[in-house]
Amino acid sequence: MAKRQQVAQQESFRSMTPSQFFYEYREVAGFGSPSRALYQTVRELVENALDATDVHGILPDITLVIEQIPEHPSYYRITVEDNGIGIQPQHVPYAFGQVLYSSKYKLRQARGRFGLGAKMAILYGQIKTGQPVEVYTSPIGSSKIYFFRIKIDIERNKPIVLAKGEYPNPSGWHGTRVSVVIEGDWPRARHRVHEYIRRTAIAAPYANITFIDPDGNITVYHRTIDKLPKQPREVKPHPQGVDIELLKQLIRKSKATTLLEFLIDAFQGVGRKTAEAFLDWAGFDKNLDPHKLDDRKLEKLARKLREYQRFRPPSADALSPFGPEIIEAGLRTILKPEFVAAVTRRPRAYEGHSFIVEVGIAYGGQIPPSSEPILLRYANKIPLLYDEKSDVAWKVVDPKNFDWRNYLVVFPAPVAVLTHIASTKVPYKGVGKESVADVPEIEQELRNALREAARKLREYLLQKKKEEEAKKRVITFMKYTPEIAKSLATILKDYSVDENSIREMLLTAMKKRLRIEDEKFAKLVEGLEVNIEE
Ligand SMILES: Nc1ncnc2c1ncn2[C@@H]1O[C@H](COP(=O)(O)OP(=O)(O)OP(=O)(O)O)[C@@H](O)[C@H]1O
């Protein structure tokens, strides 16, 4: 009996490659259903196109085409072309055929982070439609255009290059064109995909975006501003963000022979003075060879680095916020409001990662009134559409937590709020990048930014209220002026004061009393004739 139990408890084991893992759990990356997969594929390819352009100082020209395949109505070909930096041909098979292969594993803000997105779209297409990805690319300055047709060997997590070729590039084109065929559900995805592109255009008024959808609609978002966001620069890690593993990796890479040199060499913002002061405080000999530290010493060093409060704050060089001008231009062009204001806060840090929070508010105009603010969330310039209510940005703008009445906004109101978190590490809740966790430092900054932008809205609304009141008074006054002037003219007929000059005098007195200059007065009475007659 005891022996049988033992046998029953035997388990078999095996390992998985990253591509097998994401093949089995594709819903965690946003590929759970045909409609969601269609949306996610568009996102991944468009975000790669933008990363290849604005991050490198190129004004983006991006074309997205989604076509239904006539022989298989549930199959769609999604093609995205950009004018970006292109990809060196030796990297193409891995960039598109090996899960977790990326040029973005760096401390520099980019939309991409995981080395997963394009491969998920390719993998999903491959398992549902059997079709490979097709890539045309030409790196900047290349005399050739390279072509690849690739599938993923899911068991081995390796690219399978089915075909490749080279073409001359007489026009000097640079950029990339990626085409995948996936199973999709356009009718269900239509709204989200259009909304995603619209929100991308709001945040990238410096891009030309052309979108041809399967219904044959052509939507073009024209560039309205030639200014690009500041380009991010790669930075070294911040000492407060280390753990034992990162410390080991940095030491392995470093040629420094003393702890002092190592700290100066491996971390951002650490000069000789700071390194000496830290080592003294932490109780380490500055001449120790970092390569000889045992696990106990490594643990202590990592802990002390995290605890030391006198390092310079993390550098914002790696970040690329939109800036108020771009946010305001985007909101104005797409939402057509009567008022916009945007705020870019100063850099802050959490766990050794710098971040910048931005908030834009748009009010009135063509924004429809609703019972709560319309929230447009962005993280590292990516619009986030799903899981809004579990995002830290919603927590902050939610009328249950933010007293909008203090800022003269009473719901239902026509208010849209844009939030942007730019960071070398956005704390996404999942690899599908749909919502951001409520890290206290980020939440606090969002609240501060919202307050700052909302104060500007309050000023505007106050001014508007004042003007409306003044207008009301002017209307009342104008209504009675003719009558009063007439009566006064009758009373004063012996003094030969005519009705018109009395009217003029009354008008001047009113302007003086209400402190309205002529120009403003003209504006206030514009189109009032009808009311006055009434
Ligand atoms: N349009 C493009 N232009 C230039 N390089 C590209 C383009 N598309 C993909 N790449 C390269 O392929 C790599 C892999 O892309 P992929 O979408 O799989 O991951 P990622 O963008 O790095 O990260 P994430 O999974 O977070 O999106 C990118 O890091 C980039 O170097």
Coordinates of C-alpha atoms and ligand atoms in Angstrom, one line a residue:
M1 CA 0.0 0.0 0.0
A2 CA 2.7 2.4 1.0
K3 CA 4.7 1.5 -2.1
R4 CA 1.7 2.2 -4.4
Q5 CA 1.2 5.7 -2.8
Q6 CA 4.9 6.5 -3.4
V7 CA 4.5 5.6 -7.1
A8 CA 1.4 7.7 -7.5
Q9 CA 3.2 10.7 -6.2
Q10 CA 5.8 10.6 -8.9
E11 CA 5.6 13.7 -11.2
S12 CA 7.1 14.2 -14.6
F13 CA 9.0 17.4 -15.4
R14 CA 10.0 19.3 -18.4
S15 CA 11.1 22.8 -19.2
M16 CA 9.5 25.3 -21.6
T17 CA 11.0 27.9 -24.0
P18 CA 9.7 31.5 -23.8
S19 CA 7.9 31.0 -27.0
Q20 CA 6.2 27.8 -25.7
F21 CA 5.2 29.7 -22.6
F22 CA 3.6 32.6 -24.5
Y23 CA 2.1 30.2 -27.0
E24 CA 0.2 28.5 -24.1
Y25 CA -0.5 31.7 -22.1
R26 CA -1.1 34.1 -25.0
E27 CA -4.0 35.8 -23.2
V28 CA -1.5 37.4 -20.7
A29 CA 0.0 39.3 -23.6
G30 CA -3.4 40.4 -25.0
F31 CA -3.9 37.6 -27.5
G32 CA -6.9 35.9 -25.9
S33 CA -9.6 36.3 -28.6
P34 CA -9.7 37.2 -32.3
S35 CA -10.9 40.7 -31.6
R36 CA -8.5 41.4 -28.9
A37 CA -5.7 39.9 -31.0
L38 CA -6.5 42.2 -33.9
Y39 CA -6.3 45.2 -31.6
Q40 CA -3.1 44.0 -29.9
T41 CA -1.4 43.3 -33.3
V42 CA -2.1 46.8 -34.5
R43 CA -0.8 48.2 -31.2
E44 CA 2.4 46.2 -31.2
L45 CA 3.3 47.1 -34.9
V46 CA 2.3 50.7 -34.6
E47 CA 4.3 51.1 -31.4
N48 CA 7.4 49.6 -33.0
A49 CA 7.0 52.0 -35.9
L50 CA 6.8 55.0 -33.5
D51 CA 9.8 53.7 -31.5
A52 CA 11.8 53.5 -34.7
T53 CA 11.0 57.2 -35.5
D54 CA 10.4 59.7 -32.8
V55 CA 12.8 58.1 -30.3
H56 CA 15.5 58.7 -33.0
G57 CA 14.5 62.2 -33.9
I58 CA 12.6 61.3 -37.1
L59 CA 9.1 62.9 -37.7
P60 CA 7.0 59.8 -38.2
D61 CA 5.1 58.9 -41.4
I62 CA 3.1 55.8 -40.6
T63 CA 0.7 53.8 -42.7
L64 CA -1.5 51.1 -41.3
V65 CA -3.6 48.9 -43.6
I66 CA -5.9 46.1 -42.4
E67 CA -7.4 43.9 -45.1
Q68 CA -9.8 41.1 -45.0
I69 CA -8.6 38.0 -46.9
P70 CA -11.3 37.2 -49.4
E71 CA -10.9 33.4 -49.2
H72 CA -11.0 33.4 -45.4
P73 CA -13.3 36.1 -44.1
S74 CA -12.0 35.7 -40.5
Y75 CA -8.4 36.2 -41.6
Y76 CA -6.9 39.7 -41.8
R77 CA -3.6 41.0 -43.1
I78 CA -2.2 43.8 -41.0
T79 CA 0.6 45.9 -42.6
V80 CA 2.4 48.7 -40.9
E81 CA 5.0 50.8 -42.7
D82 CA 7.2 53.5 -41.2
N83 CA 10.0 55.8 -42.2
G84 CA 12.1 54.9 -39.2
I85 CA 15.7 53.8 -38.6
G86 CA 15.2 50.3 -40.2
I87 CA 16.8 47.1 -38.9
Q88 CA 20.2 45.7 -39.7
P89 CA 19.6 42.5 -41.7
Q90 CA 21.5 40.2 -39.4
H91 CA 19.0 41.1 -36.5
V92 CA 15.8 40.8 -38.5
P93 CA 15.3 37.0 -38.0
Y94 CA 15.7 37.3 -34.3
A95 CA 13.8 40.5 -33.9
F96 CA 10.8 38.8 -35.5
G97 CA 11.5 35.1 -34.8
Q98 CA 12.8 34.8 -31.3
V99 CA 10.6 35.6 -28.3
L100 CA 12.4 37.9 -25.8
Y101 CA 14.8 39.4 -28.3
S102 CA 14.9 43.2 -28.3
S103 CA 16.9 46.4 -28.9
K104 CA 15.0 48.0 -26.0
Y105 CA 16.4 46.2 -23.0
K106 CA 18.0 49.5 -21.9
L107 CA 17.6 52.3 -19.4
R108 CA 16.0 54.6 -22.0
Q109 CA 12.3 55.4 -22.4
A110 CA 10.6 53.5 -25.3
R111 CA 7.2 52.1 -25.9
G112 CA 8.7 48.7 -26.3
R113 CA 10.1 47.0 -23.2
F114 CA 9.7 43.2 -23.2
G115 CA 10.9 42.0 -26.6
L116 CA 7.7 40.2 -27.1
G117 CA 5.0 42.2 -28.9
A118 CA 5.8 41.7 -32.6
K119 CA 6.6 38.0 -31.9
M120 CA 3.2 37.5 -30.2
A121 CA 1.4 38.8 -33.3
I122 CA 3.6 36.6 -35.5
L123 CA 3.1 33.5 -33.3
Y124 CA -0.6 34.1 -33.1
G125 CA -0.9 34.5 -36.9
Q126 CA 1.2 31.4 -37.4
I127 CA -0.8 29.1 -35.1
K128 CA -4.2 30.4 -36.4
T129 CA -3.6 31.0 -40.1
G130 CA -0.3 29.2 -40.8
Q131 CA 1.1 32.4 -42.5
P132 CA 4.6 33.7 -41.9
V133 CA 5.5 37.4 -41.2
E134 CA 6.9 39.4 -44.1
V135 CA 9.4 42.1 -43.5
Y136 CA 10.9 44.7 -45.8
T137 CA 13.5 47.0 -44.1
S138 CA 16.2 49.4 -45.0
P139 CA 18.5 50.9 -42.3
I140 CA 19.3 54.6 -42.7
G141 CA 22.0 55.1 -45.4
S142 CA 21.6 51.6 -46.8
S143 CA 21.8 51.1 -50.6
K144 CA 19.6 48.0 -50.2
I145 CA 16.1 47.0 -49.1
Y146 CA 16.1 43.6 -47.3
F147 CA 13.2 41.2 -47.5
F148 CA 12.4 38.3 -45.1
R149 CA 9.7 35.8 -44.7
I150 CA 9.9 34.3 -41.2
K151 CA 8.1 31.8 -38.9
I152 CA 8.9 30.9 -35.3
D153 CA 10.1 27.5 -34.3
I154 CA 8.0 27.5 -31.1
E155 CA 9.6 24.5 -29.5
R156 CA 13.1 25.9 -29.8
N157 CA 12.3 29.6 -29.7
K158 CA 14.3 30.1 -32.9
P159 CA 13.5 31.9 -36.2
I160 CA 12.8 29.9 -39.3
V161 CA 13.7 32.0 -42.3
L162 CA 11.6 30.7 -45.2
A163 CA 12.8 33.2 -47.8
K164 CA 15.0 36.3 -47.9
G165 CA 16.1 38.7 -50.6
E166 CA 17.8 42.0 -51.3
Y167 CA 16.7 44.8 -53.6
P168 CA 18.4 48.0 -54.7
N169 CA 17.2 51.2 -52.9
P170 CA 17.6 53.9 -55.5
S171 CA 15.3 56.4 -53.7
G172 CA 17.2 56.1 -50.4
W173 CA 14.1 54.9 -48.5
H174 CA 14.6 54.0 -44.9
G175 CA 12.2 52.3 -42.6
T176 CA 10.4 49.0 -42.1
R177 CA 7.3 47.4 -43.4
V178 CA 5.9 44.5 -41.5
S179 CA 2.9 42.3 -42.6
V180 CA 1.2 39.6 -40.7
V181 CA -2.0 37.5 -41.3
I182 CA -3.9 36.7 -38.2
E183 CA -7.4 35.4 -37.3
G184 CA -9.3 38.5 -36.3
D185 CA -12.8 39.9 -35.6
W186 CA -13.0 43.2 -37.2
P187 CA -16.6 44.0 -36.4
R188 CA -15.8 43.6 -32.7
A189 CA -12.4 45.2 -32.8
R190 CA -13.4 48.2 -35.1
H191 CA -14.2 50.6 -32.3
R192 CA -11.1 50.0 -30.2
V193 CA -8.7 50.0 -33.1
H194 CA -10.1 53.3 -34.4
E195 CA -10.0 54.7 -30.9
Y196 CA -6.4 53.5 -30.4
I197 CA -5.3 55.2 -33.5
R198 CA -7.2 58.4 -32.6
R199 CA -5.5 58.4 -29.2
T200 CA -2.1 57.8 -30.7
A201 CA -2.7 60.8 -33.0
I202 CA -3.7 62.9 -30.0
A203 CA -0.3 62.2 -28.4
A204 CA 1.7 62.4 -31.6
P205 CA 0.5 65.6 -33.4
Y206 CA 4.0 65.5 -34.9
A207 CA 3.2 62.3 -36.9
N208 CA 1.4 61.7 -40.2
I209 CA -0.8 58.6 -39.6
T210 CA -2.8 57.0 -42.4
F211 CA -5.1 54.2 -41.6
I212 CA -7.0 52.1 -44.2
D213 CA -9.5 49.8 -42.5
P214 CA -11.2 46.6 -43.9
D215 CA -14.4 48.6 -44.6
G216 CA -12.4 50.7 -47.0
N217 CA -12.4 53.8 -44.8
I218 CA -9.3 55.9 -45.1
T219 CA -8.5 58.0 -42.0
V220 CA -5.6 60.5 -42.2
Y221 CA -4.2 62.3 -39.2
H222 CA -2.0 65.1 -40.5
R223 CA 1.0 66.4 -38.7
T224 CA 0.0 69.6 -37.0
I225 CA 3.2 70.4 -35.2
D226 CA 6.9 69.9 -36.4
K227 CA 8.2 69.7 -32.9
L228 CA 9.3 66.2 -31.6
P229 CA 9.5 65.3 -27.9
K230 CA 12.9 65.5 -26.4
Q231 CA 15.0 62.5 -27.4
P232 CA 15.7 60.0 -24.6
R233 CA 19.3 59.1 -23.9
E234 CA 20.5 55.8 -22.4
V235 CA 21.6 56.1 -18.8
K236 CA 23.4 53.9 -16.3
P237 CA 21.4 52.3 -13.4
H238 CA 20.8 54.4 -10.3
P239 CA 22.4 53.0 -7.1
Q240 CA 19.1 53.0 -5.2
G241 CA 17.5 50.7 -7.8
V242 CA 20.0 47.7 -7.4
D243 CA 19.5 44.3 -6.0
I244 CA 22.0 41.5 -5.5
E245 CA 21.5 40.1 -9.1
L246 CA 22.0 43.4 -10.8
L247 CA 25.0 44.1 -8.6
K248 CA 26.5 40.8 -9.7
Q249 CA 25.9 41.5 -13.4
L250 CA 27.4 45.0 -13.1
I251 CA 30.5 43.7 -11.4
R252 CA 30.9 40.9 -14.0
K253 CA 30.9 43.5 -16.7
S254 CA 33.1 46.0 -15.0
K255 CA 36.9 46.1 -15.4
A256 CA 37.3 48.2 -12.1
T257 CA 39.7 46.7 -9.6
T258 CA 38.5 48.7 -6.6
L259 CA 35.0 49.3 -5.1
L260 CA 35.6 53.0 -5.5
E261 CA 36.2 52.8 -9.2
F262 CA 33.4 50.3 -9.6
L263 CA 30.8 52.6 -8.1
I264 CA 31.9 55.6 -10.2
D265 CA 32.0 53.5 -13.3
A266 CA 28.8 51.5 -13.0
F267 CA 26.2 54.0 -11.7
Q268 CA 24.7 57.2 -12.8
G269 CA 25.4 60.4 -10.8
V270 CA 28.2 58.9 -8.6
G271 CA 31.5 60.8 -8.6
R272 CA 34.6 60.2 -6.5
K273 CA 33.3 62.3 -3.6
T274 CA 29.9 60.6 -3.4
A275 CA 31.5 57.2 -3.8
E276 CA 33.9 57.8 -1.0
A277 CA 31.3 59.3 1.3
F278 CA 29.0 56.3 0.7
L279 CA 31.7 53.6 1.2
D280 CA 32.7 55.3 4.4
W281 CA 29.1 55.5 5.6
A282 CA 28.5 51.8 4.6
G283 CA 31.7 50.6 6.3
F284 CA 33.4 49.2 3.1
D285 CA 37.1 49.5 2.3
K286 CA 37.3 51.5 -0.9
N287 CA 40.2 49.4 -2.2
L288 CA 38.3 46.1 -2.0
D289 CA 38.2 44.2 -5.3
P290 CA 34.5 44.1 -6.3
H291 CA 35.1 40.8 -8.1
K292 CA 36.1 39.1 -4.8
L293 CA 33.0 40.1 -2.8
D294 CA 31.3 37.0 -1.3
D295 CA 27.5 36.7 -1.2
R296 CA 27.2 38.1 2.3
K297 CA 29.2 41.3 1.3
L298 CA 27.2 41.6 -1.9
E299 CA 23.9 41.5 0.1
K300 CA 25.2 44.2 2.4
L301 CA 26.4 46.4 -0.4
A302 CA 23.1 46.1 -2.3
R303 CA 21.2 46.9 0.9
K304 CA 23.4 49.9 1.8
L305 CA 23.1 51.3 -1.7
R306 CA 19.4 51.2 -1.5
E307 CA 19.4 52.8 2.0
Y308 CA 21.8 55.6 1.4
Q309 CA 19.8 58.8 1.1
R310 CA 22.5 61.2 -0.3
F311 CA 22.8 60.0 -3.9
R312 CA 21.7 62.4 -6.6
P313 CA 18.1 61.8 -7.7
P314 CA 17.8 59.6 -10.8
S315 CA 18.6 61.4 -14.1
A316 CA 15.8 62.4 -16.4
D317 CA 18.0 62.2 -19.5
A318 CA 16.5 58.8 -20.3
L319 CA 13.0 60.2 -20.4
S320 CA 11.0 61.7 -23.2
P321 CA 7.9 63.5 -22.0
F322 CA 5.6 65.1 -24.5
G323 CA 5.8 68.6 -23.0
P324 CA 2.8 70.9 -22.6
E325 CA 2.9 72.2 -26.2
I326 CA 2.5 68.8 -27.8
I327 CA -0.2 67.8 -25.3
E328 CA -2.2 71.0 -25.9
A329 CA -1.8 70.7 -29.7
G330 CA -3.0 67.1 -29.7
L331 CA -6.0 67.7 -27.4
R332 CA -7.0 70.9 -29.4
T333 CA -6.8 69.2 -32.8
I334 CA -8.6 66.0 -32.0
L335 CA -11.1 66.9 -29.2
K336 CA -11.8 70.5 -30.4
P337 CA -12.4 71.8 -26.9
E338 CA -12.9 75.5 -25.9
F339 CA -10.1 75.3 -23.3
V340 CA -6.9 73.2 -22.9
A341 CA -4.1 73.3 -20.3
A342 CA -1.2 70.9 -19.8
V343 CA 1.4 70.4 -17.1
T344 CA 4.7 68.5 -17.2
R345 CA 5.9 67.9 -13.7
R346 CA 9.6 67.8 -12.7
P347 CA 11.3 64.4 -12.7
R348 CA 10.8 62.2 -9.6
A349 CA 12.0 58.6 -8.8
Y350 CA 10.7 55.3 -7.5
E351 CA 12.9 52.3 -6.8
G352 CA 15.8 54.0 -8.6
H353 CA 13.8 54.7 -11.8
S354 CA 13.1 58.2 -12.8
F355 CA 9.7 59.2 -14.0
I356 CA 7.8 62.3 -15.2
V357 CA 4.1 62.7 -14.9
E358 CA 2.1 64.9 -17.3
V359 CA -1.5 65.9 -17.2
G360 CA -3.6 67.7 -19.8
I361 CA -7.2 68.9 -19.3
A362 CA -9.6 69.8 -22.1
Y363 CA -12.9 71.4 -21.5
G364 CA -16.1 72.2 -23.4
G365 CA -16.3 72.8 -27.1
Q366 CA -17.0 69.5 -28.9
I367 CA -16.4 67.3 -25.8
P368 CA -19.7 65.7 -24.8
P369 CA -20.8 66.2 -21.2
S370 CA -20.6 63.0 -19.2
S371 CA -21.1 61.9 -15.6
E372 CA -17.4 61.4 -15.0
P373 CA -14.2 62.7 -16.7
I374 CA -13.2 61.2 -20.0
L375 CA -9.8 59.7 -19.2
L376 CA -7.1 59.4 -21.9
R377 CA -4.3 57.3 -20.3
Y378 CA -0.8 57.1 -21.7
A379 CA 2.4 55.4 -20.5
N380 CA 5.6 55.9 -22.3
K381 CA 3.5 57.5 -25.0
I382 CA 1.3 54.4 -25.5
P383 CA -2.4 54.9 -25.2
L384 CA -4.0 52.5 -22.8
L385 CA -7.5 51.5 -23.6
Y386 CA -8.4 48.5 -21.5
D387 CA -8.7 48.0 -17.7
E388 CA -9.2 51.7 -17.1
K389 CA -10.8 51.3 -13.7
S390 CA -7.9 49.4 -12.3
D391 CA -5.3 52.0 -13.4
V392 CA -3.7 54.4 -10.9
A393 CA -4.7 57.3 -13.2
W394 CA -8.4 56.4 -12.8
K395 CA -7.9 56.3 -9.0
V396 CA -6.6 59.8 -9.2
V397 CA -9.2 61.5 -11.5
D398 CA -12.2 59.5 -10.1
P399 CA -14.7 62.1 -8.7
K400 CA -14.9 59.9 -5.7
N401 CA -11.3 60.7 -4.8
F402 CA -10.7 64.1 -6.4
D403 CA -13.0 67.0 -5.5
W404 CA -13.7 68.4 -8.9
R405 CA -16.1 71.0 -7.4
N406 CA -13.2 72.8 -5.9
Y407 CA -12.2 73.5 -9.5
L408 CA -15.7 74.6 -10.5
V409 CA -16.4 71.3 -12.4
V410 CA -19.8 69.8 -11.6
F411 CA -20.7 66.6 -13.3
P412 CA -22.2 65.9 -15.9
A413 CA -19.5 68.1 -17.4
P414 CA -17.5 68.2 -20.7
V415 CA -14.1 67.3 -19.3
A416 CA -11.3 65.1 -20.7
V417 CA -8.1 64.4 -18.8
L418 CA -5.0 63.1 -20.4
T419 CA -2.4 61.5 -18.1
H420 CA 1.1 60.4 -19.2
I421 CA 3.6 58.5 -17.1
A422 CA 7.1 58.5 -18.7
S423 CA 9.6 56.3 -17.1
T424 CA 12.5 53.9 -17.6
K425 CA 10.2 51.4 -16.0
V426 CA 6.5 51.8 -16.1
P427 CA 5.0 49.5 -13.4
Y428 CA 2.5 47.9 -15.8
K429 CA 0.2 45.3 -14.2
G430 CA 0.8 42.8 -17.1
V431 CA 2.8 42.3 -20.3
G432 CA -0.2 43.4 -22.3
K433 CA 0.6 46.9 -21.0
E434 CA -3.0 48.0 -20.3
S435 CA -2.9 49.4 -16.8
V436 CA -0.4 50.8 -14.4
A437 CA 0.0 49.8 -10.7
D438 CA -0.6 52.3 -8.0
V439 CA 3.0 53.0 -6.9
P440 CA 2.6 55.7 -4.2
E441 CA 5.2 58.1 -5.7
I442 CA 3.5 58.0 -9.1
E443 CA 0.1 58.3 -7.6
Q444 CA 1.2 61.4 -5.6
E445 CA 2.7 63.0 -8.7
L446 CA -0.4 62.3 -10.8
R447 CA -2.5 64.0 -8.1
N448 CA -0.1 67.0 -8.0
A449 CA -0.2 67.4 -11.8
L450 CA -4.0 67.1 -11.9
R451 CA -4.3 69.8 -9.2
E452 CA -1.9 72.0 -11.1
A453 CA -3.8 71.6 -14.4
A454 CA -7.2 71.8 -12.7
R455 CA -6.2 75.2 -11.2
K456 CA -5.7 76.5 -14.7
L457 CA -9.2 75.2 -15.6
R458 CA -10.7 76.9 -12.6
E459 CA -9.1 80.2 -13.5
Y460 CA -10.6 79.9 -17.0
L461 CA -14.0 78.9 -15.7
L462 CA -14.0 81.8 -13.2
Q463 CA -13.2 84.2 -15.9
K464 CA -15.9 82.7 -18.1
K465 CA -18.4 83.0 -15.3
K466 CA -17.5 86.6 -14.8
E467 CA -17.9 87.3 -18.4
E468 CA -21.3 85.6 -18.5
E469 CA -22.4 87.6 -15.5
A470 CA -21.2 90.8 -17.2
K471 CA -23.0 89.8 -20.4
K472 CA -26.2 89.2 -18.4
R473 CA -26.0 92.7 -16.9
V474 CA -25.2 94.3 -20.2
I475 CA -28.2 92.5 -21.8
T476 CA -30.5 93.8 -19.0
F477 CA -29.1 97.3 -19.3
M478 CA -29.3 97.4 -23.1
K479 CA -32.9 96.2 -22.8
Y480 CA -33.9 99.2 -20.7
T481 CA -31.6 101.9 -22.1
P482 CA -33.9 103.0 -25.0
E483 CA -36.8 103.3 -22.7
I484 CA -34.9 105.2 -20.0
A485 CA -33.2 107.4 -22.7
K486 CA -36.6 108.2 -24.1
S487 CA -38.2 109.1 -20.7
L488 CA -35.1 111.2 -19.8
A489 CA -35.3 113.0 -23.1
T490 CA -38.9 113.9 -22.4
I491 CA -38.1 115.1 -18.9
L492 CA -35.1 117.1 -20.1
K493 CA -36.7 118.4 -23.2
D494 CA -36.3 122.0 -22.0
Y495 CA -32.5 121.5 -21.9
S496 CA -32.4 120.3 -25.5
V497 CA -30.6 117.0 -24.7
D498 CA -31.5 114.5 -27.4
E499 CA -32.3 110.9 -26.8
N500 CA -29.2 109.6 -28.6
S501 CA -26.7 111.5 -26.5
I502 CA -28.5 110.3 -23.4
R503 CA -28.1 106.8 -24.7
E504 CA -24.4 107.4 -25.3
M505 CA -24.0 108.8 -21.7
L506 CA -25.8 105.9 -20.2
L507 CA -23.6 103.5 -22.1
T508 CA -20.4 105.2 -21.1
A509 CA -21.6 105.2 -17.4
M510 CA -22.3 101.5 -17.6
K511 CA -19.0 100.5 -19.1
K512 CA -17.3 102.5 -16.4
R513 CA -19.3 101.0 -13.7
L514 CA -18.8 97.4 -15.0
R515 CA -15.2 98.2 -15.9
I516 CA -15.5 97.0 -19.5
E517 CA -13.3 98.3 -22.2
D518 CA -14.7 99.2 -25.6
E519 CA -13.3 96.1 -27.3
K520 CA -14.7 93.7 -24.7
F521 CA -18.0 95.5 -24.8
A522 CA -18.2 95.1 -28.5
K523 CA -17.5 91.4 -28.0
L524 CA -20.2 91.1 -25.3
V525 CA -22.9 92.8 -27.3
E526 CA -22.0 90.9 -30.5
G527 CA -25.2 89.2 -31.7
L528 CA -27.2 90.6 -28.9
E529 CA -29.6 92.6 -31.2
V530 CA -32.2 89.9 -31.2
N531 CA -32.2 89.6 -27.4
I532 CA -32.5 93.4 -27.0
E533 CA -35.5 93.5 -29.3
E534 CA -37.1 90.8 -27.2
Ligands
LIG1 N1 9.3 48.9 -37.3 C1 10.5 48.6 -36.7 N2 11.6 49.4 -37.0 C2 12.8 49.1 -36.4 N3 13.0 48.1 -35.5 C3 11.9 47.3 -35.2 C4 10.6 47.5 -35.8 N4 9.8 46.6 -35.4 C5 10.6 45.8 -34.5 N5 11.8 46.2 -34.4 C6 12.9 45.7 -33.7 O1 12.5 44.4 -33.2 C7 12.6 44.3 -31.8 C8 11.6 43.4 -31.3 O2 10.3 44.0 -31.3 P1 9.1 43.5 -30.4 O3 7.9 44.2 -30.8 O4 9.1 42.0 -30.4 O5 9.6 43.8 -28.9 P2 9.9 45.3 -28.3 O6 9.3 46.3 -29.1 O7 11.4 45.3 -28.1 O8 9.2 45.1 -26.8 P3 7.7 45.0 -26.5 O9 7.4 43.5 -26.4 O10 7.6 45.6 -25.1 O11 6.9 45.7 -27.5 C9 12.5 45.7 -31.3 O12 13.2 45.8 -30.0 C10 13.2 46.5 -32.4 O13 14.6 46.5 -32.2

